[in-house]
Coordinates of N, CA and C in Angstrom, one line a residue:
M159 N -11.2 45.5 18.7 CA -10.2 46.2 18.0 C -10.6 46.3 16.5
T160 N -11.1 45.2 15.9 CA -11.5 45.1 14.6 C -12.7 46.1 14.3
R161 N -13.6 46.1 15.3 CA -14.8 47.0 15.2 C -14.3 48.5 15.1
R162 N -13.3 48.8 16.0 CA -12.8 50.2 16.0 C -12.2 50.6 14.6
V163 N -11.5 49.7 14.1 CA -10.8 49.9 12.8 C -11.9 50.1 11.7
L164 N -12.9 49.2 11.7 CA -14.0 49.3 10.7 C -14.8 50.6 10.9
A165 N -15.0 51.0 12.1 CA -15.7 52.3 12.4 C -14.9 53.5 11.9
L166 N -13.6 53.4 12.2 CA -12.7 54.5 11.8 C -12.7 54.6 10.2
M167 N -12.6 53.5 9.6 CA -12.6 53.4 8.1 C -13.9 53.9 7.5
G168 N -15.0 53.6 8.2 CA -16.3 54.1 7.7 C -16.4 55.6 7.9
A169 N -16.0 56.1 9.0 CA -16.0 57.5 9.2 C -15.1 58.3 8.2
L170 N -14.0 57.7 8.0 CA -13.0 58.3 7.0 C -13.6 58.3 5.6
L171 N -14.3 57.2 5.2 CA -14.9 57.1 3.9 C -16.1 58.1 3.8
L172 N -16.8 58.3 4.9 CA -17.9 59.3 4.9 C -17.4 60.7 4.7
A173 N -16.3 61.0 5.5 CA -15.7 62.3 5.4 C -15.2 62.6 4.0
M174 N -14.6 61.6 3.4 CA -14.1 61.8 2.0 C -15.2 62.0 1.0
A175 N -16.3 61.3 1.2 CA -17.5 61.5 0.3 C -18.1 62.9 0.4
I176 N -18.2 63.4 1.7 CA -18.7 64.7 1.9 C -17.7 65.8 1.3
W177 N -16.5 65.6 1.5 CA -15.5 66.5 1.0 C -15.5 66.6 -0.6
A178 N -15.7 65.4 -1.2 CA -15.7 65.4 -2.7 C -17.0 66.0 -3.2
A179 N -18.1 65.9 -2.5 CA -19.3 66.5 -2.9 C -19.4 68.0 -2.7
Y180 N -18.7 68.5 -1.7 CA -18.7 70.0 -1.4 C -17.3 70.5 -1.3
P181 N -16.5 70.6 -2.3 CA -15.1 71.1 -2.2 C -15.1 72.6 -1.7
S182 N -14.1 72.9 -0.9 CA -14.1 74.2 -0.2 C -13.8 75.4 -1.2
G183 N -13.3 75.1 -2.3 CA -13.0 76.2 -3.2 C -14.1 76.7 -4.1
T184 N -15.3 76.1 -4.1 CA -16.3 76.4 -5.0 C -17.1 77.6 -4.5
K185 N -17.6 78.4 -5.4 CA -18.5 79.5 -5.0 C -19.7 79.5 -5.9
A186 N -20.8 80.1 -5.5 CA -22.0 80.2 -6.4 C -21.6 81.0 -7.6
A187 N -22.1 80.6 -8.7 CA -21.8 81.2 -10.0 C -22.3 82.7 -10.1
G188 N -23.4 83.0 -9.5 CA -24.0 84.3 -9.6 C -24.8 84.5 -10.9
L189 N -24.9 85.7 -11.2 CA -25.7 86.1 -12.4 C -24.8 86.9 -13.4
R190 N -25.3 87.1 -14.6 CA -24.6 87.9 -15.6 C -25.6 88.7 -16.3
C191 N -25.3 89.9 -16.6 CA -26.2 90.8 -17.4 C -25.9 90.5 -18.9
T192 N -26.9 90.1 -19.6 CA -26.7 89.7 -21.0 C -26.4 90.9 -21.9
L193 N -26.8 92.1 -21.5 CA -26.5 93.3 -22.3 C -25.1 93.8 -22.2
T194 N -24.6 93.8 -20.9 CA -23.2 94.3 -20.7 C -22.2 93.2 -20.5
G195 N -22.6 92.0 -20.2 CA -21.7 90.9 -19.9 C -21.1 90.9 -18.5
Q196 N -21.5 91.9 -17.7 CA -21.0 92.0 -16.3 C -21.5 90.9 -15.4
K197 N -20.7 90.4 -14.5 CA -21.1 89.5 -13.5 C -21.7 90.3 -12.4
I198 N -22.9 89.9 -11.9 CA -23.6 90.6 -10.8 C -24.0 89.6 -9.7
D199 N -24.2 90.1 -8.5 CA -24.6 89.3 -7.4 C -26.1 89.1 -7.4
S200 N -26.9 90.1 -7.8 CA -28.4 90.0 -7.8 C -28.9 90.6 -9.1
C201 N -30.1 90.3 -9.4 CA -30.7 90.8 -10.7 C -30.7 92.3 -10.7
C202 N -30.2 92.9 -11.9 CA -30.1 94.3 -12.0 C -31.4 95.0 -12.6
C203 N -32.3 94.2 -13.1 CA -33.5 94.8 -13.7 C -34.4 95.4 -12.7
I204 N -34.9 96.6 -13.0 CA -35.8 97.3 -12.1 C -37.0 97.9 -12.9
Q205 N -38.0 98.3 -12.2 CA -39.2 98.9 -12.9 C -38.9 100.4 -12.8
K206 N -39.0 101.1 -14.0 CA -38.9 102.5 -14.0 C -39.9 103.1 -15.0
D207 N -40.7 104.0 -14.5 CA -41.8 104.6 -15.3 C -42.7 103.6 -15.9
G208 N -43.0 102.5 -15.1 CA -43.9 101.4 -15.6 C -43.3 100.5 -16.6
K209 N -42.0 100.6 -16.9 CA -41.3 99.7 -17.9 C -40.1 99.1 -17.2
L210 N -39.6 98.0 -17.8 CA -38.5 97.3 -17.3 C -37.2 98.0 -17.7
Y211 N -36.3 98.2 -16.8 CA -35.1 99.0 -17.1 C -33.8 98.3 -16.6
C212 N -32.8 98.4 -17.4 CA -31.5 97.8 -17.0 C -30.5 99.0 -16.6
P213 N -30.2 99.2 -15.3 CA -29.3 100.3 -15.0 C -27.9 100.1 -15.4
L214 N -27.5 98.9 -15.7 CA -26.1 98.7 -16.2 C -26.0 99.1 -17.6
A215 N -26.9 98.8 -18.4 CA -26.9 99.2 -19.8 C -27.5 100.6 -20.1
K216 N -28.2 101.1 -19.0 CA -28.9 102.4 -19.0 C -29.9 102.5 -20.2
K217 N -30.8 101.4 -20.3 CA -31.8 101.5 -21.3 C -33.0 100.6 -20.9
T218 N -34.2 101.0 -21.5 CA -35.4 100.2 -21.3 C -35.3 98.9 -22.1
I219 N -35.8 97.8 -21.4 CA -35.7 96.5 -22.1 C -37.1 95.9 -22.1
E220 N -37.2 94.9 -23.0 CA -38.5 94.1 -23.1 C -38.6 93.0 -22.1
K221 N -37.5 92.3 -21.8 CA -37.5 91.2 -20.8 C -36.3 91.3 -20.0
C222 N -36.3 90.6 -18.9 CA -35.1 90.6 -17.9 C -33.9 90.2 -18.6
C223 N -32.8 90.9 -18.4 CA -31.5 90.7 -19.1 C -30.6 89.8 -18.2
C224 N -31.0 89.4 -17.0 CA -30.2 88.6 -16.1 C -30.3 87.1 -16.4
E225 N -29.2 86.4 -16.4 CA -29.1 85.0 -16.6 C -28.1 84.4 -15.7
P226 N -28.1 83.1 -15.4 CA -27.1 82.5 -14.6 C -25.7 82.7 -15.3
A227 N -24.7 83.0 -14.5 CA -23.4 83.3 -15.0 C -22.8 82.1 -15.8
G228 N -23.1 80.9 -15.5 CA -22.6 79.7 -16.1 C -23.2 79.4 -17.5
S229 N -24.4 80.0 -17.8 CA -25.1 79.6 -19.0 C -24.5 80.4 -20.2
A230 N -24.5 79.8 -21.4 CA -24.0 80.5 -22.6 C -25.0 80.5 -23.6
K231 N -25.2 81.7 -24.2 CA -26.2 81.9 -25.3 C -25.5 82.2 -26.6

């Protein structure tokens, strides 16, 4: 009986630890375009006429304008 209680408590403790590490309400932060501020699912930068281009801002850029949505500059 004591072993069953200890096993049950151990399983419950393990389940609580997993739940705390991975809460069900969290989502991946995604990306953000630094030129427009829009949140995006994947990088918006493309090659156009041999140059880097941002279709959201509709202009040619020097470096990629996508950054993790959680970072602040």
